[in-house]
Coordinates of C-alpha atoms in Angstrom, one line a residue:
Chain A
Q891 CA -68.8 -12.7 -17.2
S892 CA -67.0 -15.9 -17.4
A893 CA -65.0 -17.3 -20.4
L894 CA -66.6 -19.8 -22.7
T895 CA -65.5 -23.4 -22.3
Q896 CA -63.8 -25.1 -25.2
P897 CA -61.8 -28.4 -25.2
P898 CA -58.1 -27.7 -25.3
S899 CA -57.4 -30.0 -28.2
A900 CA -59.2 -31.9 -31.1
S901 CA -57.8 -34.0 -33.9
G902 CA -58.8 -35.9 -37.0
S903 CA -57.3 -37.5 -40.2
P904 CA -57.4 -35.8 -43.6
G905 CA -60.9 -36.2 -45.0
Q906 CA -62.6 -36.8 -41.7
S907 CA -64.9 -34.4 -39.8
V908 CA -64.2 -32.8 -36.5
T909 CA -66.5 -30.8 -34.2
I910 CA -65.4 -28.4 -31.5
S911 CA -67.8 -27.3 -28.8
C912 CA -68.1 -24.0 -27.0
T913 CA -70.1 -23.9 -23.9
G914 CA -71.4 -20.7 -22.4
T915 CA -74.4 -19.7 -20.3
S916 CA -78.0 -18.5 -20.7
S917 CA -76.6 -14.9 -20.4
D918 CA -74.6 -15.2 -23.7
V919 CA -74.6 -18.3 -26.0
G920 CA -78.0 -19.5 -24.8
T921 CA -79.8 -16.3 -25.4
Y922 CA -78.1 -14.5 -28.3
N923 CA -77.4 -15.9 -31.8
F924 CA -74.2 -13.9 -31.8
V925 CA -71.6 -16.6 -31.7
S926 CA -68.5 -16.4 -33.9
W927 CA -65.5 -18.6 -34.5
Y928 CA -61.9 -17.6 -35.4
Q929 CA -59.1 -19.6 -36.8
Q930 CA -55.6 -18.6 -35.8
H931 CA -52.3 -20.0 -37.3
P932 CA -49.1 -19.5 -35.3
G933 CA -47.9 -16.0 -35.4
K934 CA -50.8 -14.8 -37.4
A935 CA -53.9 -12.6 -36.6
P936 CA -57.2 -14.4 -36.0
K937 CA -59.4 -15.0 -39.0
L938 CA -63.2 -14.9 -38.9
M939 CA -64.6 -18.3 -40.0
I940 CA -68.2 -18.2 -38.7
Y941 CA -70.4 -15.4 -37.3
D942 CA -74.0 -15.1 -36.0
V943 CA -73.8 -18.9 -35.1
S944 CA -73.8 -20.3 -38.6
K945 CA -73.0 -17.7 -41.3
R946 CA -69.9 -18.0 -43.4
P947 CA -68.0 -14.8 -44.6
S948 CA -67.2 -14.7 -48.2
G949 CA -64.1 -16.8 -49.0
V950 CA -64.5 -19.3 -46.2
P951 CA -64.8 -22.8 -47.5
D952 CA -68.2 -24.5 -46.9
R953 CA -66.4 -27.2 -45.2
F954 CA -66.7 -25.0 -42.1
S955 CA -70.1 -24.9 -40.5
G956 CA -71.6 -23.6 -37.2
S957 CA -74.5 -24.5 -35.0
K958 CA -76.0 -24.0 -31.6
S959 CA -78.1 -26.0 -29.1
G960 CA -79.0 -24.4 -25.8
N961 CA -75.9 -22.9 -24.2
T962 CA -73.4 -24.8 -26.5
A963 CA -72.3 -23.8 -29.9
S964 CA -70.3 -26.0 -32.2
L965 CA -67.9 -25.6 -35.2
T966 CA -67.7 -28.5 -37.6
V967 CA -64.8 -28.8 -40.0
S968 CA -65.6 -31.4 -42.7
G969 CA -63.2 -33.0 -45.1
L970 CA -60.2 -32.0 -43.0
Q971 CA -57.1 -30.6 -44.7
A972 CA -53.7 -30.1 -43.6
E973 CA -54.1 -26.3 -43.6
D974 CA -56.9 -26.6 -41.1
E975 CA -54.5 -27.3 -38.4
A976 CA -54.7 -24.2 -36.2
D977 CA -56.1 -22.8 -33.0
Y978 CA -59.9 -22.1 -33.0
Y979 CA -61.6 -19.6 -30.7
C980 CA -65.3 -19.1 -30.2
S981 CA -66.7 -15.9 -28.9
S982 CA -70.1 -14.7 -27.9
Y983 CA -71.9 -11.4 -27.3
G984 CA -73.5 -11.1 -23.9
G985 CA -76.4 -8.8 -23.8
S986 CA -76.9 -7.5 -20.3
D987 CA -73.7 -5.4 -20.4
N988 CA -72.9 -5.6 -24.1
Y989 CA -69.8 -7.6 -23.3
V990 CA -67.8 -9.9 -25.6
V991 CA -66.4 -13.2 -24.2
F992 CA -64.0 -15.7 -25.7
G993 CA -63.3 -19.3 -25.2
G994 CA -59.9 -20.5 -24.2
G995 CA -59.2 -21.9 -27.6
T996 CA -59.0 -25.4 -29.2
K997 CA -55.8 -26.6 -30.9
L998 CA -56.9 -28.7 -34.0
T999 CA -54.4 -31.3 -35.1
V1000 CA -54.6 -32.9 -38.5
L1001 CA -53.1 -36.4 -38.1
Chain B
Q1416 CA -61.1 -3.5 -48.8
V1417 CA -60.6 -2.3 -45.2
Q1418 CA -57.2 -2.9 -43.7
L1419 CA -56.1 -2.2 -40.1
Q1420 CA -52.6 -1.4 -38.7
E1421 CA -51.6 -1.2 -35.1
S1422 CA -48.8 1.0 -34.1
G1423 CA -47.1 2.1 -30.9
P1424 CA -44.2 1.4 -28.5
G1425 CA -43.2 -2.1 -28.2
L1426 CA -41.8 -1.6 -24.7
V1427 CA -43.5 0.0 -21.7
E1428 CA -42.2 0.4 -18.2
P1429 CA -44.2 -1.1 -15.3
S1430 CA -46.7 1.3 -13.8
G1431 CA -46.7 3.3 -17.0
T1432 CA -49.3 3.7 -19.6
L1433 CA -49.5 1.6 -22.7
S1434 CA -50.7 3.6 -25.8
L1435 CA -51.5 2.1 -29.2
T1436 CA -53.2 3.4 -32.3
C1437 CA -55.1 1.6 -35.0
T1438 CA -55.2 3.1 -38.4
V1439 CA -58.0 2.2 -40.8
S1440 CA -57.3 2.3 -44.5
G1441 CA -59.5 1.4 -47.5
G1442 CA -62.8 2.5 -45.9
S1443 CA -64.2 5.0 -43.5
I1444 CA -64.3 4.7 -39.7
I1445 CA -67.7 6.3 -39.7
N1446 CA -70.8 4.2 -38.9
Y1447 CA -68.9 1.3 -37.5
F1448 CA -67.7 -0.1 -34.2
W1449 CA -64.0 -0.8 -33.7
S1450 CA -62.4 -3.0 -31.1
W1451 CA -59.3 -3.9 -29.3
F1452 CA -58.1 -7.3 -28.1
R1453 CA -55.0 -8.8 -26.6
Q1454 CA -53.3 -12.2 -26.5
P1455 CA -50.6 -13.0 -24.0
P1456 CA -47.8 -15.3 -25.4
G1457 CA -49.1 -18.8 -25.6
K1458 CA -52.5 -17.9 -24.3
G1459 CA -56.0 -17.2 -25.5
L1460 CA -57.7 -14.0 -26.8
E1461 CA -59.1 -11.4 -24.6
W1462 CA -61.6 -8.7 -25.6
I1463 CA -60.5 -5.3 -24.2
G1464 CA -63.3 -3.0 -25.5
Y1465 CA -65.0 -1.3 -28.4
I1466 CA -65.8 2.1 -29.5
Y1467 CA -68.4 3.5 -32.0
Y1468 CA -67.3 6.2 -34.4
S1469 CA -69.4 8.7 -32.4
G1470 CA -67.3 7.9 -29.3
T1471 CA -69.7 5.6 -27.4
T1472 CA -67.5 3.0 -25.6
N1473 CA -67.9 -0.4 -23.8
Y1474 CA -65.0 -2.1 -21.9
N1475 CA -64.2 -5.5 -20.4
P1476 CA -65.2 -5.1 -16.8
S1477 CA -61.9 -6.7 -15.7
L1478 CA -60.0 -3.9 -17.4
K1479 CA -62.5 -1.1 -17.2
S1480 CA -60.8 0.9 -14.4
R1481 CA -57.5 1.1 -16.5
V1482 CA -58.8 1.4 -20.1
T1483 CA -59.6 4.3 -22.4
I1484 CA -60.5 3.9 -26.1
S1485 CA -60.9 7.0 -28.2
V1486 CA -61.6 7.7 -31.8
D1487 CA -60.3 10.3 -34.3
T1488 CA -62.5 10.4 -37.3
S1489 CA -60.4 13.0 -39.1
R1490 CA -57.5 10.7 -39.1
N1491 CA -59.5 7.5 -39.5
Q1492 CA -57.9 6.1 -36.3
F1493 CA -58.8 4.8 -33.0
S1494 CA -56.6 4.4 -30.0
L1495 CA -56.1 2.4 -26.8
K1496 CA -54.6 3.5 -23.5
L1497 CA -54.1 1.1 -20.6
S1498 CA -52.7 2.6 -17.5
S1499 CA -50.8 1.1 -14.5
V1500 CA -49.4 -1.7 -16.6
T1501 CA -47.7 -4.8 -15.1
A1502 CA -45.9 -7.7 -16.7
A1503 CA -49.3 -9.4 -16.9
D1504 CA -50.3 -6.8 -19.6
S1505 CA -47.5 -8.0 -22.0
A1506 CA -49.2 -9.4 -24.9
V1507 CA -49.9 -9.1 -28.7
Y1508 CA -52.5 -6.3 -29.1
Y1509 CA -54.9 -6.5 -32.0
C1510 CA -57.5 -4.1 -33.4
A1511 CA -60.4 -5.1 -35.5
K1512 CA -63.6 -3.9 -37.1
L1513 CA -66.9 -5.0 -35.5
G1514 CA -69.6 -5.5 -38.2
G1515 CA -73.0 -6.4 -36.7
T1516 CA -73.0 -7.9 -33.2
S1517 CA -70.5 -10.9 -33.7
R1518 CA -68.5 -10.2 -36.8
F1519 CA -64.9 -9.0 -35.9
D1520 CA -63.4 -8.7 -39.3
P1521 CA -60.9 -7.8 -40.5
W1522 CA -58.1 -7.8 -37.9
G1523 CA -54.9 -6.0 -37.8
Q1524 CA -51.6 -7.9 -37.9
G1525 CA -51.1 -7.3 -34.2
T1526 CA -48.3 -5.7 -32.3
L1527 CA -46.3 -7.1 -29.4
V1528 CA -46.1 -5.0 -26.4
T1529 CA -43.7 -6.0 -23.5
V1530 CA -44.0 -4.4 -20.0
S1531 CA -40.5 -4.4 -18.6
S1532 CA -38.0 -2.0 -17.0

């Protein structure tokens, strides 16, 4: 399986909204609603922000939302705050061999 | 709440075997899947594999020939062995709980393993 494709960088000013894309294939993102998003600050472990395409774990602000269209999933961060500056990774389940694949990561900068 | 902690040698010699253990506290290892990941310095995340508490495993095809993940329910631990390591296997290794099909949460803090003589 191939890695999911994410833009290497994204940016926005405080209060703005930013959307990060994650493109897979019909073998993973396109078929299964099992996309998740992780936030990682430097030197820290990844933190789950979105799972099953659009569900938010308890404690994650509702400024974070997820969606999917075809083979592309998206993470939208609304009302950007300084603490949102981090790396974001998407991942998907791929059903044929029960594999898990990640995107290369997107560095989000809050200007 | 469940917490995970990785442990093991921080330095492994080339061609040797990397061995790490993840200890689960605050909850039982029973009835869940548990997973290993790694992240080379400055690079992205890579899924290594996962194991069900009963011992059923699934591995990343790119690592499958060198990886073994095992579980010890009596100790509430699961372990990773990666054989024939090279410098390319140097990375921060993380363990995490898999809830459902896409919910890796929580994660351990990670442990840096360097492959060098």
